CSV table of C-alpha atoms and ligand atoms in Angstrom, one decimal:
chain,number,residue,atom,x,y,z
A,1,UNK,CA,0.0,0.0,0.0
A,2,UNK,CA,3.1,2.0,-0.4
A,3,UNK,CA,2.6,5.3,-2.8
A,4,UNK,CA,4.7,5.4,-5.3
A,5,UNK,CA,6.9,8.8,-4.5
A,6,UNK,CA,7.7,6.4,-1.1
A,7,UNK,CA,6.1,9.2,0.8
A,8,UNK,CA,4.8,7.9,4.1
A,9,UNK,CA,1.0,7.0,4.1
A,10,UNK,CA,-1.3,8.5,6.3
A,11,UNK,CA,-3.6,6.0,8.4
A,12,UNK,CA,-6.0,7.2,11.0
A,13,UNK,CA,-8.7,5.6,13.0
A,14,UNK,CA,-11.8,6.5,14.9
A,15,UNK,CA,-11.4,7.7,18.4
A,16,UNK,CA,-12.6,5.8,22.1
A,17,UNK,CA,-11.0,7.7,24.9
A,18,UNK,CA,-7.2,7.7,24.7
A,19,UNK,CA,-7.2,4.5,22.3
A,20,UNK,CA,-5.3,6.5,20.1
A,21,UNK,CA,-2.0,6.5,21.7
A,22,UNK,CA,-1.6,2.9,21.4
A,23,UNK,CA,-2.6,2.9,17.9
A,24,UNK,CA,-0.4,5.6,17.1
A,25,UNK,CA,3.3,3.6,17.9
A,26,UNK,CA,1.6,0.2,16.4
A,27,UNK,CA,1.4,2.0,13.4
A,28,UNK,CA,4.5,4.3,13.8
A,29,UNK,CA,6.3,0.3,14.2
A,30,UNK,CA,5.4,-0.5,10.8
A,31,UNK,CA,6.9,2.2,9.1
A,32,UNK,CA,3.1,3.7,8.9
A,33,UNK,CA,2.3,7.9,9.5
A,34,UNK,CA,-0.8,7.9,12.2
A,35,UNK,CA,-2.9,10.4,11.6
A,36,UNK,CA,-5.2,11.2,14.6
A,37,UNK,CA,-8.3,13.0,14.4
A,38,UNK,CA,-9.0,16.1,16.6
A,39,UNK,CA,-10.8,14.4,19.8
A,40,UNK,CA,-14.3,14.2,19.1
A,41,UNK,CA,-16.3,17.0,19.9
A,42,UNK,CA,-19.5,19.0,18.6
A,43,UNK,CA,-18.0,19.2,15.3
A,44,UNK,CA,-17.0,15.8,14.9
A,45,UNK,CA,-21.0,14.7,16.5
A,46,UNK,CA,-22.4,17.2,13.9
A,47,UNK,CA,-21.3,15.7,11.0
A,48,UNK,CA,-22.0,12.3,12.0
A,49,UNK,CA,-25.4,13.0,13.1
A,50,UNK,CA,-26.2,15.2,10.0
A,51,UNK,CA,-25.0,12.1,7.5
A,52,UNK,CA,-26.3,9.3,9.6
A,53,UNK,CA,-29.4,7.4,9.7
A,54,UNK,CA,-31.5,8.9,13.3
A,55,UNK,CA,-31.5,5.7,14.9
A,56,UNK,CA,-28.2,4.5,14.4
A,57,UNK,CA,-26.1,4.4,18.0
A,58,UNK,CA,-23.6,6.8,18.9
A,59,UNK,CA,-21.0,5.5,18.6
A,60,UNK,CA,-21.5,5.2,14.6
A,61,UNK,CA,-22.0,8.4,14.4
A,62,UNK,CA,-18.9,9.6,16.2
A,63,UNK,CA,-17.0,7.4,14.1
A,64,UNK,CA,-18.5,8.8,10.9
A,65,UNK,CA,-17.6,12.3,12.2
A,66,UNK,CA,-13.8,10.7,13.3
A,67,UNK,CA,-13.6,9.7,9.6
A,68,UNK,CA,-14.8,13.0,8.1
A,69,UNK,CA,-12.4,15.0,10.2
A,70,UNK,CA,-9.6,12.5,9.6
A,71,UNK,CA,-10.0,12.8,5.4
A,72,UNK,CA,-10.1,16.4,5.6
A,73,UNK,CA,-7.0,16.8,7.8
A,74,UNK,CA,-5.2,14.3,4.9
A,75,UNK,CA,-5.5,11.0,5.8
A,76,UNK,CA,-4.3,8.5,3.3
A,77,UNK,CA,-6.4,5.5,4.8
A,78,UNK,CA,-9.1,5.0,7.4
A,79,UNK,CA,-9.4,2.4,9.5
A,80,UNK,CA,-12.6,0.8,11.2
A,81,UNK,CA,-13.1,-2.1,13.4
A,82,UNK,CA,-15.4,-4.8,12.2
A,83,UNK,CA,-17.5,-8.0,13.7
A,84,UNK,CA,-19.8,-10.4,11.9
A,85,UNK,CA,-21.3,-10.8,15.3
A,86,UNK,CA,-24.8,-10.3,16.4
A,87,UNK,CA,-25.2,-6.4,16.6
A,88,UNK,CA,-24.8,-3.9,13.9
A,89,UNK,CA,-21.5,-3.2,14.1
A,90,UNK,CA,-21.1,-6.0,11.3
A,91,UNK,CA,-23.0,-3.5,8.8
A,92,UNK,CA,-21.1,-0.5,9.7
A,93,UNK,CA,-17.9,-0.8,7.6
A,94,UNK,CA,-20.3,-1.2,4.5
A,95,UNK,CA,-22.7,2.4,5.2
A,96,UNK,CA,-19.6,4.0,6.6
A,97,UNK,CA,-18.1,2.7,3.4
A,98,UNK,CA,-20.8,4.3,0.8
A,99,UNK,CA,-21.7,7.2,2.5
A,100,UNK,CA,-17.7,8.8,2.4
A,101,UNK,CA,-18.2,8.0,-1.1
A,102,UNK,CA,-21.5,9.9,-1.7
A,103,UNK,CA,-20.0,12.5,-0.1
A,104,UNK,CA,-17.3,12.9,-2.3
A,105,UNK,CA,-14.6,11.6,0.8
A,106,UNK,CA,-11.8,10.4,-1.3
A,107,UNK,CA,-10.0,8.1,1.2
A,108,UNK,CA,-9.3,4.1,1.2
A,109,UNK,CA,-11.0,2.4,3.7
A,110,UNK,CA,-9.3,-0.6,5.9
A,111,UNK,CA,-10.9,-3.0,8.1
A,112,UNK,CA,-9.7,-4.9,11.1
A,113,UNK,CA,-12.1,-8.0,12.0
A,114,UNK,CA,-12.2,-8.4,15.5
A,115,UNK,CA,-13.5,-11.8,15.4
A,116,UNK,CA,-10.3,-13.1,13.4
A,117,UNK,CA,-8.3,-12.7,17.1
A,118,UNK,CA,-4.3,-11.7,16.9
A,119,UNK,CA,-4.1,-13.0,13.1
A,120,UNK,CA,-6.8,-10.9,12.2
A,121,UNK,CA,-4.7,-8.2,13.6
A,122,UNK,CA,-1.4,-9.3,12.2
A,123,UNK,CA,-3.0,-9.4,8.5
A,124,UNK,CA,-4.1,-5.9,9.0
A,125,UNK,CA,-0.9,-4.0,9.9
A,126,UNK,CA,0.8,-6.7,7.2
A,127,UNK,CA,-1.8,-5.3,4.5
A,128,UNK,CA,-1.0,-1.7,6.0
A,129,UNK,CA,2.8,-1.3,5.9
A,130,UNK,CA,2.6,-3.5,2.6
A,131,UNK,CA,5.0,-5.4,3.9
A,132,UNK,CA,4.7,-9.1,5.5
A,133,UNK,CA,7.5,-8.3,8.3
A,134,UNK,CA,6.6,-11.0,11.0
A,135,UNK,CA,8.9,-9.3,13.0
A,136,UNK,CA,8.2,-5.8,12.7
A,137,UNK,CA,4.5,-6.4,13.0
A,138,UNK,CA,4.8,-8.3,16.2
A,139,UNK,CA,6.8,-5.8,17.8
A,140,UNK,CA,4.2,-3.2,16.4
A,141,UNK,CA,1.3,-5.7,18.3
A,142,UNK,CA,3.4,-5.7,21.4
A,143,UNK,CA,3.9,-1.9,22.0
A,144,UNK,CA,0.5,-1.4,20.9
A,145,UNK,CA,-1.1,-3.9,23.4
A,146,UNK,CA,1.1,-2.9,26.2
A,147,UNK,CA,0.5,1.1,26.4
A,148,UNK,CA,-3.5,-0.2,26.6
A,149,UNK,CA,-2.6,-2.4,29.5
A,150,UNK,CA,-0.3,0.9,30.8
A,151,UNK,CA,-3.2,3.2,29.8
A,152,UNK,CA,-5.9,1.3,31.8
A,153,UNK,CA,-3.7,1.0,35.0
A,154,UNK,CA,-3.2,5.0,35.4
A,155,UNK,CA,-6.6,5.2,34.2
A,156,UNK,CA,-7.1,3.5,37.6
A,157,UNK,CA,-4.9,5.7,39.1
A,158,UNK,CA,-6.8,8.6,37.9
A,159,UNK,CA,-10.1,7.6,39.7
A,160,UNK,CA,-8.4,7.0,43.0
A,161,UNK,CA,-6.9,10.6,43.1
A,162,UNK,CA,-9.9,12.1,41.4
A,163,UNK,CA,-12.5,11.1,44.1
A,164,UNK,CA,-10.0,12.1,46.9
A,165,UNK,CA,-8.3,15.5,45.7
A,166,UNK,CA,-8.4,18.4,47.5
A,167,UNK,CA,-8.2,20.6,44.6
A,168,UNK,CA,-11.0,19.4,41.8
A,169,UNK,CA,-9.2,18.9,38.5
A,170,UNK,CA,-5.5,18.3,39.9
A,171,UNK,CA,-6.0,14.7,39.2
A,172,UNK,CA,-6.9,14.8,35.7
A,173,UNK,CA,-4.0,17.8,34.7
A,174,UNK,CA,-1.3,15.6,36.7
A,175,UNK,CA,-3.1,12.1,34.1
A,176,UNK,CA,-2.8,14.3,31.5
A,177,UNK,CA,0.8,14.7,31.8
A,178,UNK,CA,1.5,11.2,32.5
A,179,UNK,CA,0.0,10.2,29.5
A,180,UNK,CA,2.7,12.2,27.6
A,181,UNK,CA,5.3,9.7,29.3
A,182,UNK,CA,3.1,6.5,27.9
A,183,UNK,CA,2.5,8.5,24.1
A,184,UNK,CA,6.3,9.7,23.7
A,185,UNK,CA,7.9,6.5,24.3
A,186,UNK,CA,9.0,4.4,21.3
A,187,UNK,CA,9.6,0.9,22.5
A,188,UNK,CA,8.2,-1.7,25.0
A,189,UNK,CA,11.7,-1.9,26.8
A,190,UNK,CA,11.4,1.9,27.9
A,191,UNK,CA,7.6,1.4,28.8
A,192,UNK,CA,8.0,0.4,32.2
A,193,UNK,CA,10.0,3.6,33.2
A,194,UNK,CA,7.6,5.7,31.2
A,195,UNK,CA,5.0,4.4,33.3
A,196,UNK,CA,6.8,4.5,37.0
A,197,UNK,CA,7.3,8.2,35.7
A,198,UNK,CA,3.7,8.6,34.4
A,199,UNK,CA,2.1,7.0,37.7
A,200,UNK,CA,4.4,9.4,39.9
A,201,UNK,CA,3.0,11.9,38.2
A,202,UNK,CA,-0.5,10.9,39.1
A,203,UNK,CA,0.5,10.5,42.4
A,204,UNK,CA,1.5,14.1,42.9
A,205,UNK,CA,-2.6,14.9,43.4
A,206,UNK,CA,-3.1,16.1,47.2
A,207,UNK,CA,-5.6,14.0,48.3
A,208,UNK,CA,-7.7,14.0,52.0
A,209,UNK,CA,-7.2,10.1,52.5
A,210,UNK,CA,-9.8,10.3,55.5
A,211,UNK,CA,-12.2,11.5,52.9
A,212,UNK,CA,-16.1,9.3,52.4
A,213,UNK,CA,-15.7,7.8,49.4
A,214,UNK,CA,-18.6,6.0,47.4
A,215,UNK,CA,-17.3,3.1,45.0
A,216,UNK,CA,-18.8,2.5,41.9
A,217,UNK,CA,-18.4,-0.2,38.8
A,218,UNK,CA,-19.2,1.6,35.2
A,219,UNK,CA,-20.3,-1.1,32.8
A,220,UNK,CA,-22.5,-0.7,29.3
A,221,UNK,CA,-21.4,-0.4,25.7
A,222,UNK,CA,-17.6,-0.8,25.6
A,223,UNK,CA,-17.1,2.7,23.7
A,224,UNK,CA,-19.4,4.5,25.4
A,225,UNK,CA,-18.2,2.8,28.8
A,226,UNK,CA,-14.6,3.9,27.9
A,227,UNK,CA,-15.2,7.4,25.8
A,228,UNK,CA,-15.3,10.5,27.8
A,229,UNK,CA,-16.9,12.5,25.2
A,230,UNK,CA,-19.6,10.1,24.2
A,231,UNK,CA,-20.4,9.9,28.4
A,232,UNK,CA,-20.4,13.3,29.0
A,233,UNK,CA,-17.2,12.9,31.0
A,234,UNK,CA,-19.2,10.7,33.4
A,235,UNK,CA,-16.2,9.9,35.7
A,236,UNK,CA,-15.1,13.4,36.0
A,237,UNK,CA,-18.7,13.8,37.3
A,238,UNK,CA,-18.5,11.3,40.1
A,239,UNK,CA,-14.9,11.7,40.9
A,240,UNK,CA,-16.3,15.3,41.9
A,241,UNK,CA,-18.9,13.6,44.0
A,242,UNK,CA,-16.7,11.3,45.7
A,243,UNK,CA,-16.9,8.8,43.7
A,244,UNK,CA,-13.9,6.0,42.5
A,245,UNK,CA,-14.8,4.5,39.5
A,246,UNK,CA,-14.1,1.1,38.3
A,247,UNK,CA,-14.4,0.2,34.3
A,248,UNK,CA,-15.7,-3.0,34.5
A,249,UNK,CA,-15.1,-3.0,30.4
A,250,UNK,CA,-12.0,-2.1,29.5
A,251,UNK,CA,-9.8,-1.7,26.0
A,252,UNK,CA,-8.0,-4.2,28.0
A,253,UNK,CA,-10.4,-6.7,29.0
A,254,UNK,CA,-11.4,-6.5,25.6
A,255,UNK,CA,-7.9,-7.9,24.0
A,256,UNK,CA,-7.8,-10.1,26.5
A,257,UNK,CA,-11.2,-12.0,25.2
A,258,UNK,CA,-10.8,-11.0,21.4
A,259,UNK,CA,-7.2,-10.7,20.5
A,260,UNK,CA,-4.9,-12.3,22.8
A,261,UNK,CA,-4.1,-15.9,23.0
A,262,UNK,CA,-5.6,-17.9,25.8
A,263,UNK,CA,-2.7,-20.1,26.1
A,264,UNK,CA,-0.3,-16.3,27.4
A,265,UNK,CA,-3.0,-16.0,29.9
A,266,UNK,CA,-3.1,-17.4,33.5
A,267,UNK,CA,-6.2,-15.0,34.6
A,268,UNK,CA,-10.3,-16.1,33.7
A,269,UNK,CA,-10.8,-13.2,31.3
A,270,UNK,CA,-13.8,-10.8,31.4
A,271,UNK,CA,-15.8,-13.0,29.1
A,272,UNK,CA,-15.2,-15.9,31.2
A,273,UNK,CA,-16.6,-14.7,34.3
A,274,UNK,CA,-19.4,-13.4,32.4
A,275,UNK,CA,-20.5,-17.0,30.9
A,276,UNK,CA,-20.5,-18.6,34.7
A,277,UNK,CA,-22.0,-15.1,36.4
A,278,UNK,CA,-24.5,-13.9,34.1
A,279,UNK,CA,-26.0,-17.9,33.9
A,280,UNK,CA,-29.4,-17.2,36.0
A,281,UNK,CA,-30.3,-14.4,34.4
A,282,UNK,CA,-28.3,-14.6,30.5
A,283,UNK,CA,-27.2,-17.6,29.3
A,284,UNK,CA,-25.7,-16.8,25.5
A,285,UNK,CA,-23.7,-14.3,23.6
A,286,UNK,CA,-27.2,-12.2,22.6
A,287,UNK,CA,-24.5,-9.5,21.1
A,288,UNK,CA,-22.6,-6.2,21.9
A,289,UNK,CA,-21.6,-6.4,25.7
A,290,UNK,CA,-24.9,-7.6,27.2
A,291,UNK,CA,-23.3,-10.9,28.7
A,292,UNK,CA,-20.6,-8.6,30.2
A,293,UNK,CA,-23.1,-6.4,31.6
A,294,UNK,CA,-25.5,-8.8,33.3
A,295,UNK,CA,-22.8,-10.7,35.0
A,296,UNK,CA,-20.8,-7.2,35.7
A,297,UNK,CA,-24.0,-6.5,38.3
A,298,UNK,CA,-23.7,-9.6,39.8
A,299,UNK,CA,-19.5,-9.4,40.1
A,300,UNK,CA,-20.3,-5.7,41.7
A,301,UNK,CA,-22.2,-7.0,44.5
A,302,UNK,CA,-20.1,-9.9,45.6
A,303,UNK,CA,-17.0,-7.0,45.3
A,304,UNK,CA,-19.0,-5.0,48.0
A,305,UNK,CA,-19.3,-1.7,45.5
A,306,UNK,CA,-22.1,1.0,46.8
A,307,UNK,CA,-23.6,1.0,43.2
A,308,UNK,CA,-23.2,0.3,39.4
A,309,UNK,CA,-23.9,2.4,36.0
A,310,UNK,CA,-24.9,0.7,32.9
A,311,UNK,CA,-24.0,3.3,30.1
A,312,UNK,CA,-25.6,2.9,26.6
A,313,UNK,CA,-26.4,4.2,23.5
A,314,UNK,CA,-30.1,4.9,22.5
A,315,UNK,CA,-31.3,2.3,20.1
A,316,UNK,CA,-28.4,-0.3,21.2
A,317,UNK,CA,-30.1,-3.5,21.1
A,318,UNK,CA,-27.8,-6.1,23.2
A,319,UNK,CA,-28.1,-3.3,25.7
A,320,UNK,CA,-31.8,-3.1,25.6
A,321,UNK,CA,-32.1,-6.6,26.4
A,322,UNK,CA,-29.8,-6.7,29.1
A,323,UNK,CA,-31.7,-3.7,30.9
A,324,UNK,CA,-34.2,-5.4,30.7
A,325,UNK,CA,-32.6,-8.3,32.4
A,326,UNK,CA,-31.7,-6.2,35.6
A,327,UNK,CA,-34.9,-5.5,37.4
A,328,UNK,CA,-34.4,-9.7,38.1
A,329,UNK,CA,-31.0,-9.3,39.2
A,330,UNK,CA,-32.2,-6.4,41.7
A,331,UNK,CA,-34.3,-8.4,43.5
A,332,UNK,CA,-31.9,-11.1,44.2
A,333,UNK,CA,-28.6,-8.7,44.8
A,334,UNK,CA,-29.4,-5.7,46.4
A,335,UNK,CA,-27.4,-3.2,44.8
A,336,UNK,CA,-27.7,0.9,43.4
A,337,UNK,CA,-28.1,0.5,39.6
A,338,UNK,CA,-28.7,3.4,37.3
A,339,UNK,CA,-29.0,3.2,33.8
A,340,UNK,CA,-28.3,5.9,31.4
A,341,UNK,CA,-29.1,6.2,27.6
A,342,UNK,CA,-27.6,8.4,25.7
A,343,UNK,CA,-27.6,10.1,22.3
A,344,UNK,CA,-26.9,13.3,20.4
A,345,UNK,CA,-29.8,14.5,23.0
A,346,UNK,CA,-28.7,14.1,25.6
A,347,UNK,CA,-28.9,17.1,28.2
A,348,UNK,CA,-26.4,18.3,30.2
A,349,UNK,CA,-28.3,19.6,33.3
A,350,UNK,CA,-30.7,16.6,33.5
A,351,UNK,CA,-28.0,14.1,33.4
A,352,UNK,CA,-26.3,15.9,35.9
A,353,UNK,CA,-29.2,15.6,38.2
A,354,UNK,CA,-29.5,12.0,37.8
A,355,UNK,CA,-26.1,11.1,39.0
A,356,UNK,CA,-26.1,13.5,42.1
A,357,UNK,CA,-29.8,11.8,43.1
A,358,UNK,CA,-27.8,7.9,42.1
A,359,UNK,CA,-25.4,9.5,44.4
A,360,UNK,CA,-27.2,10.5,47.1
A,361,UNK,CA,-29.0,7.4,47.5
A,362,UNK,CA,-25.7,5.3,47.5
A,363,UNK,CA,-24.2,7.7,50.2
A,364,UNK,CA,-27.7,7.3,52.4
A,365,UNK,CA,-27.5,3.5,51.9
A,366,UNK,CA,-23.8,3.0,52.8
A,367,UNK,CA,-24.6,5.4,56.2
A,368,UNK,CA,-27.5,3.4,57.2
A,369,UNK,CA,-25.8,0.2,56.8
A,370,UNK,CA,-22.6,1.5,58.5
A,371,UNK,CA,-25.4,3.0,61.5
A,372,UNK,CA,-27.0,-0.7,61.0
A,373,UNK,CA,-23.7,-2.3,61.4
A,374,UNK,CA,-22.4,-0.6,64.8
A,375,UNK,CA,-25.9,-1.1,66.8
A,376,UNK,CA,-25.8,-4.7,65.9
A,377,UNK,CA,-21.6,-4.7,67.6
A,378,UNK,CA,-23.0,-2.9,70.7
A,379,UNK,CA,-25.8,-5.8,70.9
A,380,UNK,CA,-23.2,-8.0,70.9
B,401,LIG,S1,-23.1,-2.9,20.7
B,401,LIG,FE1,-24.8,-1.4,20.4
B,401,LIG,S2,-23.8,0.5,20.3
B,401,LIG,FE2,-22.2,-1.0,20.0
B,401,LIG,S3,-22.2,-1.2,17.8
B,401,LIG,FE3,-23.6,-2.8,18.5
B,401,LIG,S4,-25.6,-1.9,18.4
B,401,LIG,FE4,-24.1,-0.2,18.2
């Protein structure tokens, strides 16, 4: 896929919260220009909304808008992630396909098919660089895989501090520096000191250590679980409240259960727990995350969290099922659970409202038990 003056081609690929850094030195590896879009924003949901069927999810649409942004800043290719799965995202490489083309988008168009696992992802950065370098390509995997497994570990990081700074917002200006460490950083062998750098950094947030925290898993849609923008920077939100967040999906989780090898893991994956948790109540892949999110309830009560979110897009249908699974799973665990659906609609103020009230109730349900719990030790 080389052009013929040599000149380095320009690849980009759709946005879902800081994926891009990872992508960006797989593709640098392979001798490849990344080109990343501006982070999504009004614009980008603008003109994915405006060229995208109403009832389509979210996430489509962002991507659509990615892909716009990403041919009119130069971009040589795009690339899209694709699964013959159960939900739509099978059909979305074909409209996100035709409609570039009816609108006059001049750019190739690349998939990566997720259920093909780690040779699924080899072929595609072989069919990218134009070269089949084994070598080159799995050191391109490796970096890649690793700064998502560094990424989701200060991400961590982040929600601790967040819920306990003193100062609101010194958490996420200390993450954003550290991420610099994990994005500058060429090769795996300098990770680790990137990310002892990048997690000190983290750690420079003042925090009141005494402080009442509330904790709280965040599980849905994987991209609108793990995309600020597309969430209306739901973590932010919470961490403000108190809260410490836990992404029960992660980019992670994900490669562990689609792309990496079961024989280099010693750990049940995500998807693993889900078959054996979600059994009552779910008992097959029905599509998207909904196994995931049924048995991420249950896993969230036996961890002793204060409450859960379920994040999804409007029209989502594995989603839909699975909320409707959860009025079962309340009566037999007794946890918080809010669900939030959410669109190009979305309001600001009302959503706002929603998780301050989810928050409340949490924070009036942990005192009560903790009241609970010390007048049954004075019994004693
Ligand atoms: S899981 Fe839902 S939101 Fe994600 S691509 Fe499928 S239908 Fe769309």
């Amino acid at each position: 896929m080389k052009k013929e003056n040599e000149k380095k081609i320009k690849v980009s690929f759709p946005h879902m919260g800081t994926i891009h850094i990872a992508w960006e030195a797989g593709l640098r590896k392979i001798g490849v220009e990344p080109y990343t879009p501006p982070y999504t924003n009004k614009k980008t949901l603008s003109y994915g909304t405006k060229n995208s069927p109403e009832a389509v999810c979210l996430p489509y649409k962002l991507i659509l808008g990615n892909f716009i942004e990403a041919i009119e800043g130069g971009a040589d290719y795009v690339a899209m992630i694709t699964s013959p799965g159960i939900c739509r995202l099978g059909e979305y490489g074909c409209n996100i396909q035709s409609t570039l083309k009816d609108l006059g988008y001049d750019a190739n168009y690349i998939e990566l098919s997720l259920y093909d696992g780690i040779r699924g992802l080899y072929n595609f950065l072989a069919k990218i660089s134009g070269k089949n370098d084994p070598i080159r390509i799995m050191r391109a995997i490796n970096i890649t895989i690793r700064k998502i497994f560094a990424i989701d570990d200060l991400d961590s990081a982040l929600s601790y501090y967040r819920a306990r700074e003193i100062n609101f917002g010194d958490a996420e200006k200390n993450y954003k520096k550290a991420l610099k460490y994990i994005a500058d950083v060429e090769s795996t062998l300098d990770l680790k000191s990137a990310y002892n750098k990048a997690l000190a950094e983290i750690e420079k947030t003042e925090i009141d250590k005494n402080k009442e925290v509330l904790y709280v898993d965040l599980t849905g849609e994987i991209f609108l679980v793990n995309d600020e923008f597309s969430n209306q920077y739901i973590e932010r939100e919470l961490g403000r409240m108190g809260v410490q967040t836990r992404r029960s999906l992660t980019v992670g989780s994900f490669l562990k259960d689609a792309i990496i090898p079961k024989a280099f893991q010693s750990k049940e994956t995500h998807l693993q727990r889900a078959e054996k948790m979600a059994k009552p109540y779910l008992n097959r892949d029905i599509g998207g995350d909904a196994l995931e999110c049924v048995s991420d309830v249950v896993f969230a009560k036996k961890k002793g969290k204060d409450g859960i979110i379920h994040i999804s897009p409007f029209t989502c249908m594995p989603e839909i099922m699975s909320q409707n699974i959860f009025p079962t799973i309340k009566e037999d665990h007794n946890i918080p659970l809010l669900t939030l659906i959410m669109d190009e609609q979305t309001g600001r103020a009302g959503y706002i409202t929603r998780l301050e009230a989810f928050v409340d109730l949490m924070r009036r349900k942990k005192r009560a038990e903790t009241m609970k719990g010390k007048e049954a030790e004075k019994v004693k």
